Coordinates of C-alpha atoms and ligand atoms in Angstrom, one line a residue:
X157 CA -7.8 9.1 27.9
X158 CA -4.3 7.3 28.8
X159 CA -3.3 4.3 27.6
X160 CA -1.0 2.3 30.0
X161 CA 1.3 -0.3 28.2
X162 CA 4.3 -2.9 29.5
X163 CA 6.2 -1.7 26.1
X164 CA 5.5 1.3 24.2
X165 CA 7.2 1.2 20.9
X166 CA 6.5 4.6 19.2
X167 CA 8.7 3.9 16.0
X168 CA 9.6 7.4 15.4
X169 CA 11.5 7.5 19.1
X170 CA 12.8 4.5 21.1
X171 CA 10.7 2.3 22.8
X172 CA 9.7 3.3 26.1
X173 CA 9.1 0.3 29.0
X174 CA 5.8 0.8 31.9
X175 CA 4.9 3.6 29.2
X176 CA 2.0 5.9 28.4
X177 CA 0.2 7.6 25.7
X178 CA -2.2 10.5 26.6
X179 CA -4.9 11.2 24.2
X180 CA -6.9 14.3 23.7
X181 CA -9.6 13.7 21.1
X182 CA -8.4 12.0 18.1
X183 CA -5.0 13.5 18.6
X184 CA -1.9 12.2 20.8
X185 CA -1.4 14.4 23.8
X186 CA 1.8 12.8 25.3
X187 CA 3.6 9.4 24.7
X188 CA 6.3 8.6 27.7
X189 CA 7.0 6.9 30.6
X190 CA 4.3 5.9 33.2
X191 CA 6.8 7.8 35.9
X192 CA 7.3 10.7 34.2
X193 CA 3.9 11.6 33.3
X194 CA 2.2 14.1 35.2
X195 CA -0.4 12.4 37.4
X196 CA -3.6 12.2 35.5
X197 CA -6.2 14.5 37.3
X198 CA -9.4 13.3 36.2
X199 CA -8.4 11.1 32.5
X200 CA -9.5 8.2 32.3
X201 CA -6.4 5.5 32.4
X202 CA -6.9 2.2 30.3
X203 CA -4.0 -0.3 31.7
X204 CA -3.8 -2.6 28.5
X205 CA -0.8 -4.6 30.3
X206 CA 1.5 -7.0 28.9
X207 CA 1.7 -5.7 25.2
X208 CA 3.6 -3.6 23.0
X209 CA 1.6 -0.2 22.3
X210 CA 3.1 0.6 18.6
X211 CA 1.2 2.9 15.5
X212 CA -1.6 1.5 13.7
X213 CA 0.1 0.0 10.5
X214 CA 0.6 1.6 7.0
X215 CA -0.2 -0.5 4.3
X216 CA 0.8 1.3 0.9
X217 CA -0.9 -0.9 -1.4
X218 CA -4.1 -2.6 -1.3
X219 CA -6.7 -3.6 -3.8
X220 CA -9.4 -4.2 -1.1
X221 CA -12.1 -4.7 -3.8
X222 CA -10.5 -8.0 -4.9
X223 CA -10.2 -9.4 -1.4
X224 CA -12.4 -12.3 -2.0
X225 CA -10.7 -13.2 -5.3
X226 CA -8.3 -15.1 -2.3
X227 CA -7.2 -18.1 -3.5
X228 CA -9.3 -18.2 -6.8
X229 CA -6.1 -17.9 -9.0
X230 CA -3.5 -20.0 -9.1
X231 CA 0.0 -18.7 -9.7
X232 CA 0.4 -18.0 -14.2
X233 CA 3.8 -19.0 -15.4
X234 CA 4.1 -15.3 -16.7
X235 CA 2.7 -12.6 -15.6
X236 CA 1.4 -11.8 -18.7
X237 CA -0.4 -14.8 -18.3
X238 CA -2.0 -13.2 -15.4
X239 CA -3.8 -10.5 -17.0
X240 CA -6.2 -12.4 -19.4
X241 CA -7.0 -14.4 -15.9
X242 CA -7.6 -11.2 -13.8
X243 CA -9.6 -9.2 -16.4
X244 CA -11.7 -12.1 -16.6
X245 CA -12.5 -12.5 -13.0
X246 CA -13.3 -8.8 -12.7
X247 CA -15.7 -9.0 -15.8
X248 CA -17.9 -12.0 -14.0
X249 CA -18.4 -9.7 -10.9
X250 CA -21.2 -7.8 -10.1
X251 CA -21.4 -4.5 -7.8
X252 CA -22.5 -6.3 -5.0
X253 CA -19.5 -8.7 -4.9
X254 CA -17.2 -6.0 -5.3
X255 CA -18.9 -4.1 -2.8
X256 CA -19.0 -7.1 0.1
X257 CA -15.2 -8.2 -0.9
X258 CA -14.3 -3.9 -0.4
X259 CA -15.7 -4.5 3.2
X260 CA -14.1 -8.1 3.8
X261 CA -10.9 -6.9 3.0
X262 CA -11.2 -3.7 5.7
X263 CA -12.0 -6.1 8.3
X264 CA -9.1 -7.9 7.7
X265 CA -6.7 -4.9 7.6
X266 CA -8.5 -3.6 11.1
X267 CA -8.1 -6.9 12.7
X268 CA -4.1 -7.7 11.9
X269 CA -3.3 -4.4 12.8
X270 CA -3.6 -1.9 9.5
X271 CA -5.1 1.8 10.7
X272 CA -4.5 3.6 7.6
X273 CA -4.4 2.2 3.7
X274 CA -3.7 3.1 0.1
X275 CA -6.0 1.4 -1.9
X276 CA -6.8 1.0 -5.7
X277 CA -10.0 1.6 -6.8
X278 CA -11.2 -0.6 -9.9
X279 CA -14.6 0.3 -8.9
X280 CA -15.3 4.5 -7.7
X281 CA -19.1 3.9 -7.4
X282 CA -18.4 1.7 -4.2
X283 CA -17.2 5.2 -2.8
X284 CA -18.1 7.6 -0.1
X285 CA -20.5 4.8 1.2
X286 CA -17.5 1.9 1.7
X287 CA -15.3 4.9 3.5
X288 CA -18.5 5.1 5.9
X289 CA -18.6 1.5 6.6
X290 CA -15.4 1.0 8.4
X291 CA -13.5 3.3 10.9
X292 CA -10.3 2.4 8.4
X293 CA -8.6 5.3 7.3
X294 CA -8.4 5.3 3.5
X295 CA -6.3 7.1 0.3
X296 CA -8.6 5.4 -2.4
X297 CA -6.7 6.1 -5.9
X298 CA -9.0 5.8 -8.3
X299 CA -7.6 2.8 -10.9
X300 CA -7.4 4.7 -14.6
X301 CA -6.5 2.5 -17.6
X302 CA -8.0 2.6 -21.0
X303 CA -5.7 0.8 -23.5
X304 CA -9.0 -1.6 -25.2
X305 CA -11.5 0.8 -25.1
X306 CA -9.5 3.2 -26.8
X307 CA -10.6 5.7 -24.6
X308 CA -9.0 9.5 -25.1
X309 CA -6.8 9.6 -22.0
X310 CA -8.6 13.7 -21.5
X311 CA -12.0 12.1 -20.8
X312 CA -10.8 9.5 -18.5
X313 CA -8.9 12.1 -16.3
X314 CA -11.9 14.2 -16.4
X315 CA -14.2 11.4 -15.2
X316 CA -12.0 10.5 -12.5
X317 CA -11.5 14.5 -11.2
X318 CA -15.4 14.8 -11.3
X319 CA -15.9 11.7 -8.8
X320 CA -13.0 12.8 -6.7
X321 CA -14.6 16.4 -6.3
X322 CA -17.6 15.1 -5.5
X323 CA -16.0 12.8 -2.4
X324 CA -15.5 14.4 1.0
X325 CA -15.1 12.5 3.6
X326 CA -13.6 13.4 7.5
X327 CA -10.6 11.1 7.8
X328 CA -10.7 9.3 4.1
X329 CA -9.7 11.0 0.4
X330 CA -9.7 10.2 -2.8
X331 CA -6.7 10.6 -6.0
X332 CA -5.5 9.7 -9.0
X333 CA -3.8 6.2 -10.3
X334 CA -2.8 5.5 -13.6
X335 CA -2.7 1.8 -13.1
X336 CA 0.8 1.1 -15.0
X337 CA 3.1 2.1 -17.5
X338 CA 2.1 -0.8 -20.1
X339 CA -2.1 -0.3 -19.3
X340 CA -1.9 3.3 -20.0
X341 CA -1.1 5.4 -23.1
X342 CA 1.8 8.1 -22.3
X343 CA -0.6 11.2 -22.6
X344 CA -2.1 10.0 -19.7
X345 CA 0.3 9.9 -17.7
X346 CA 1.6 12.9 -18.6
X347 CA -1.7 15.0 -17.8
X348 CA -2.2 12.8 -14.1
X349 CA 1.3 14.2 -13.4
X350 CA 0.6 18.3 -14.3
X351 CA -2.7 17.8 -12.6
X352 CA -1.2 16.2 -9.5
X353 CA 0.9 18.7 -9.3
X354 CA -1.3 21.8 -9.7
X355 CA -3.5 20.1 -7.5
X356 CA -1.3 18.9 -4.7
X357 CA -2.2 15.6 -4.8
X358 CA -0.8 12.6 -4.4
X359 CA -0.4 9.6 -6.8
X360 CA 0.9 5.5 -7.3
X361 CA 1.6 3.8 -10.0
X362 CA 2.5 0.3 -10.9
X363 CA 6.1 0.1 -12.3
X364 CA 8.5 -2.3 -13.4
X365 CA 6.6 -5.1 -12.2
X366 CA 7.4 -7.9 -14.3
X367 CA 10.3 -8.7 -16.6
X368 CA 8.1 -8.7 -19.2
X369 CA 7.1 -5.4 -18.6
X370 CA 10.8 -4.7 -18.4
X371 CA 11.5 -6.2 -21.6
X372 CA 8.5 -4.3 -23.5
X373 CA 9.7 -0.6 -22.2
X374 CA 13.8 -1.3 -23.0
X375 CA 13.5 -3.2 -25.6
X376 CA 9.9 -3.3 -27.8
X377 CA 10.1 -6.9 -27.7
X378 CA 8.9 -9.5 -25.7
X379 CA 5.8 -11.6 -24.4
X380 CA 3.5 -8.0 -23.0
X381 CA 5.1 -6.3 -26.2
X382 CA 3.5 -8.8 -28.1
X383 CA -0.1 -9.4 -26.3
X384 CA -0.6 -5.5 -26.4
X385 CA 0.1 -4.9 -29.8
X386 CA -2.6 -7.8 -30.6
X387 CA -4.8 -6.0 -27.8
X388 CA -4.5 -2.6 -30.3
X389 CA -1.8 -0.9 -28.0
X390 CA 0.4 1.7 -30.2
X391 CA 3.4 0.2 -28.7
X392 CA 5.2 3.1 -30.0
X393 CA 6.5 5.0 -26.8
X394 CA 8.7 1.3 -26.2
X395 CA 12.3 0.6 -26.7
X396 CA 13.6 3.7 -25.3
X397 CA 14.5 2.9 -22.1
X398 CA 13.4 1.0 -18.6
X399 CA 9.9 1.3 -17.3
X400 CA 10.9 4.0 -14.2
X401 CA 13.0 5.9 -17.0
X402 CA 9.6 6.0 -19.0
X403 CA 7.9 7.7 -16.0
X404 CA 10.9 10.4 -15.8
X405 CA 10.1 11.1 -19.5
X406 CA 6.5 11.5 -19.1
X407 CA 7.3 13.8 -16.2
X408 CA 5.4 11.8 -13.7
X409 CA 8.2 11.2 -11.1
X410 CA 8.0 13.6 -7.9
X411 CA 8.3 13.6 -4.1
X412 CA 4.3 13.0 -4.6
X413 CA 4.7 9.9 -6.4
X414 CA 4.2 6.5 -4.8
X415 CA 5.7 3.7 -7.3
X416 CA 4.7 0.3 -6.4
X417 CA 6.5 -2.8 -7.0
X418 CA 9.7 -1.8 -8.9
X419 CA 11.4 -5.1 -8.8
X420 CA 13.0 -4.3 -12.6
X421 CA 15.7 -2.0 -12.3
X422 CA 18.1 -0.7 -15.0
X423 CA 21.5 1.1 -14.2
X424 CA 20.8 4.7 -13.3
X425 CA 17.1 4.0 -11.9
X426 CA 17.7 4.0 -8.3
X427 CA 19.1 6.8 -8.7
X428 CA 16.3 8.6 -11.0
X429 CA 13.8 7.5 -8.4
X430 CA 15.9 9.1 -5.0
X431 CA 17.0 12.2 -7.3
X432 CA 12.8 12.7 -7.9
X433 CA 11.8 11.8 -4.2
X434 CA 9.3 9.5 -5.2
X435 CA 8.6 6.3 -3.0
X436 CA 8.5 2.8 -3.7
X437 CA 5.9 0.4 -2.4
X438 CA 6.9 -3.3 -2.1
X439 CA 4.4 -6.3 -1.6
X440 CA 6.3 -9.6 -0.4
X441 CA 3.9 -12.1 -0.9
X442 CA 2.6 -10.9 -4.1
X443 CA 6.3 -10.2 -5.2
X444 CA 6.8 -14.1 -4.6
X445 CA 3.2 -15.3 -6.0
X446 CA 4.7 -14.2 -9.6
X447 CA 8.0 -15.1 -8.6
X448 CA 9.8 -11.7 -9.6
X449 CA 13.4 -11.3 -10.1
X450 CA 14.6 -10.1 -6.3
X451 CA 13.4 -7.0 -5.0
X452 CA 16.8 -4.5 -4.9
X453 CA 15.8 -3.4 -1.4
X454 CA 19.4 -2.6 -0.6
X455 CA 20.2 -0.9 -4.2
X456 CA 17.0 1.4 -3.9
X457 CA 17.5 2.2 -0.2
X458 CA 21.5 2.9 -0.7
X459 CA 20.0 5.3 -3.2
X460 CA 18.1 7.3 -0.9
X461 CA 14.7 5.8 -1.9
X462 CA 11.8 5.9 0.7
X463 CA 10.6 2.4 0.6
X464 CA 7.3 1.2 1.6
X465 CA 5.3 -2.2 2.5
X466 CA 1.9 -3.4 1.0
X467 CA -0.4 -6.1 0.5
X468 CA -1.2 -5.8 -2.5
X469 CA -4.2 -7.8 -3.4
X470 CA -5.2 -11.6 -2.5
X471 CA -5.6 -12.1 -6.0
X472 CA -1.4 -12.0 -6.0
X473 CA -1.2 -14.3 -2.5
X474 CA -0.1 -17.5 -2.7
X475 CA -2.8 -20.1 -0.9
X476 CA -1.1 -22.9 1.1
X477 CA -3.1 -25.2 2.6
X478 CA -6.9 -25.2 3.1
X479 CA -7.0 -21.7 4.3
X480 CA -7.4 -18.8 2.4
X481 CA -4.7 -16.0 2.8
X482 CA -5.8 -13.0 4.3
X483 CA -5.0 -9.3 4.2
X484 CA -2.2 -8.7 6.8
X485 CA 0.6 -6.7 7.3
X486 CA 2.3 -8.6 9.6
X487 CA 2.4 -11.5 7.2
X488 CA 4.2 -9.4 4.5
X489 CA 6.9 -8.4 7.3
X490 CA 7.1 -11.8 8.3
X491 CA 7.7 -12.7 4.2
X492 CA 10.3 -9.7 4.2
X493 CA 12.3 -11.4 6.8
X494 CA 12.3 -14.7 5.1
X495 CA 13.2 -13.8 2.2
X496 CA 15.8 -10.6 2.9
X497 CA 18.7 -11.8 5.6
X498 CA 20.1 -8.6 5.3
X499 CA 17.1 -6.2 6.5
X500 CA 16.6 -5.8 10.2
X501 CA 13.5 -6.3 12.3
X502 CA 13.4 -2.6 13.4
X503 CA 14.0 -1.3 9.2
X504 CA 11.0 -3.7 8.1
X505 CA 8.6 -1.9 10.7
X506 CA 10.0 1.4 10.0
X507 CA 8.6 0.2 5.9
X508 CA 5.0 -0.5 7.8
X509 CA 4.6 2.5 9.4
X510 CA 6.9 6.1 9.3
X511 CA 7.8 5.5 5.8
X512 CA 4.6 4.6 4.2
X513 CA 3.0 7.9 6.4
X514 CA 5.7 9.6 4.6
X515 CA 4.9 8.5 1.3
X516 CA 1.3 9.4 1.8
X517 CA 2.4 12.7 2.9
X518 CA 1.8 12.2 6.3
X519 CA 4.8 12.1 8.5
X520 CA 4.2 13.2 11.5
X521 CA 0.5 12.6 12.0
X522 CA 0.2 8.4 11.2
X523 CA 2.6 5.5 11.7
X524 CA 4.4 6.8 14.6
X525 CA 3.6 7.4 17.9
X526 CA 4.3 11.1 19.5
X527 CA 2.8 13.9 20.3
X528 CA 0.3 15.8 17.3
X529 CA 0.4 13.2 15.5
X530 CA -3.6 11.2 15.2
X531 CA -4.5 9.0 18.0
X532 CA -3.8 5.3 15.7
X533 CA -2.4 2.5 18.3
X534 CA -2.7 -1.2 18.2
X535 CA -1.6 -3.5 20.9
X536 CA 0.0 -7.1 20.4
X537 CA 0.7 -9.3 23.8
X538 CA 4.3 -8.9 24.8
X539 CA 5.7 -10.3 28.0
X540 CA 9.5 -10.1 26.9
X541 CA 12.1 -7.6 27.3
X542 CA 12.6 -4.6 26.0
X543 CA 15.7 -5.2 23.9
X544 CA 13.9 -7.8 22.0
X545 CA 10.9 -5.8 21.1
X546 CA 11.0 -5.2 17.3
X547 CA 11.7 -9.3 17.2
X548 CA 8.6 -9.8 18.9
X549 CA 6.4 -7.2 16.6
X550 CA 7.8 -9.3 13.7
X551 CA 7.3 -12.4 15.2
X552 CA 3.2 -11.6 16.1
X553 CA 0.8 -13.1 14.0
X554 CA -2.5 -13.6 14.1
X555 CA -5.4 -10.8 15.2
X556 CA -4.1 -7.4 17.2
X557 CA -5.1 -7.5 21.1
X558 CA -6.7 -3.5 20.4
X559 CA -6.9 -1.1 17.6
X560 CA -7.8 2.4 18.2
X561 CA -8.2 5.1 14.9
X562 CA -8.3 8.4 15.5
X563 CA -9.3 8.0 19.5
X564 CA -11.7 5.7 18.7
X565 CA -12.2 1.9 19.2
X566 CA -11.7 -0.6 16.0
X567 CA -10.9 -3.6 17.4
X568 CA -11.6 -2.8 21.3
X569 CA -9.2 -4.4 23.9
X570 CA -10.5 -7.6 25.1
Ligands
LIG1199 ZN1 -1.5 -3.6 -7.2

């Protein structure tokens, strides 16, 4: 098949105007310009017109199960006011619900332009059957906690290796995620990181989220200092030093490592986190839901830091007006804009496609378009000029014209 295309904007070369992109299976053949290709014996050409042809979109954090928590809570002062409010709401939910908000959330990522996603699973049963359900591909880390139940962090790892053996799946996978520094004792993050690495597999992590995770780590004091040590946490690996310098201790930072949020640095932590390779996944309009101290964007990429864009969940996504937010990349690019003067147009898709294939160990083969790489496209109309391309990809909002996944058809072209 060749796909025909007013713009082609293949991130990982320049864009490419009246261009092409030949596809062999669920691989990309050929990505050029409609002149230069040689003429197409017997493939079948698909004209698509006046649009920009660009990768499917990398979203590097999602919690698709909580999708239909949209709108259901309103912003805490704190954010540990937050957790009391979202262990609740998970509590009240039954498989089913959890199940039907996984699948409502992957329609929404299909439809605004998201081909590939790294999701958190609170619930592993909902898994290989939700991977079947939508032609989204999917790195499902499965969410590991077990400060309340007092749980020996050995038996949780074990649990979450058995279900991730017992997963295979064609274009989806399943790893490890130590939900976050302050939810998890040390010993298990210590044993996720020798595993991942014997293993080969990759993990995320949420770090430095909130000041008052910040404040907890550096200096055992502090509003989460307090509310864990009533909720039985041994507190005692705080006070000696930031949240991403507690990961370096436990050993857990590597070029495998996808760190989400990190809006709380501390001197040397940029630093720590380029020197160890590890990626950092930022989420725009849950990063203002909370209202977080400002994301060092510049600071972290000055460092050498791969940085990432994600969703996050719509549990952290601000509701204005009647509607409810949905899951959509291009809105977090769109917030990115707003909110960072300095960042251009062409770096914030660069953070929504190459970058977060890279952190997902994938460059190469998703978020960009060439040649090897799988067949993941999605259109958006464009009638403009060429120059001003990555303005109009920023600028789109709404549902994608087409979205093709490995060759295939998610959202068909109208
Ligand atoms: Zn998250």
């Amino acid at each position: 098949m060749i796909l025909r295309a007013r713009t082609i904007l293949p991130v990982s070369q320049p864009p490419i105007e009246n261009g092409a992109v030949v596809i062999s299976g669920n691989k990309i053949r050929a990505v050029g310009s409609w002149a230069d290709l040689p003429s197409p014996a017997d493939e079948k050409v698909l004209d698509l017109g006046e649009v920009i042809l660009l990768p499917g979109l990398v979203n590097a954090h999602c919690h698709l199960d909580y999708t239909d928590m949209a709108g259901e809570l309103p912003p805490p002062k704190t954010f540990t006011d937050w957790i009391p409010l979202i262990t609740a709401a998970k509590t009240a939910w039954s498989y089913s619900e959890y199940a039907h908000s996984w699948l409502h959330g992957a329609h929404q990522l299909l439809k605004t332009g998201t081909t590939t996603v790294a999701d958190i699973e609170a619930m592993s049963d909902l898994l290989p059957e939700a991977w079947d359900a939508t032609p989204l591909r999917v790195f499902s880390f499965l969410e590991m906690t077990g400060i309340r139940a007092r749980r020996n962090p050995k038996d949780i790892l074990r649990e979450a290796v058995g279900t991730i053996d017992s997963l295979t799946h064609a274009r989806s996978s399943a790893s490890l995620a130590p939900h976050a520094a302050y939810s998890t004792l040390p010993e298990l993050l210590r044993l996720t990181a020798g595993l991942a690495r014997k293993r080969k597999w990759r993990i995320t992590t949420h770090i430095a989220e909130s000041e008052d995770e910040f404040e907890m780590f550096t200096r055992a004091r502090g509003r989460m200092f307090d509310w864990l040590k009533r909720n039985e946490r041994d507190n005692s690996d705080c006070g000696l030093g930031s949240p991403v310098a507690h990961l370096a201790r436990q050993r857990l930072l590597g070029e495998n490592v996808l760190a989400v949020h990190v809006n709380c640095l501390a001197r040397g932590d940029a630093t720590l986190l380029a020197k160890n390779r590890s990626h950092v996944a930022h989420c725009p309009r849950s990063h203002d839901y909370f209202k977080h101290p400002k994301f060092e964007r510049e600071r972290l990429a000055n460092a050498g830091v791969n940085l990432c864009l994600g969703t996050d969940s719509l549990a952290t996504v601000r509701q204005t007006g009647k509607q409810r937010p949905e899951l959509d990349l291009f809105a977090e690019m769109q917030a990115l804009a707003d909110r960072d003067k300095a960042v251009s147009p062409e770096e914030i898709l660069r953070m929504a496609t190459v970058n977060g294939a890279r952190a997902l160990g994938l460059a190469g083969k998703i978020g960009g378009l060439s040649a090897g790489a799988f067949a993941d496209a999605i259109a958006i109309p464009f009638a403009g000029k060429i120059s001003r391309v990555h303005e109009a990809v920023l600028g789109h909002s709404g549902n994608v014209a087409a979205s093709l996944i490995e060759g295939r058809w998610a959202v068909p072209p109208r």
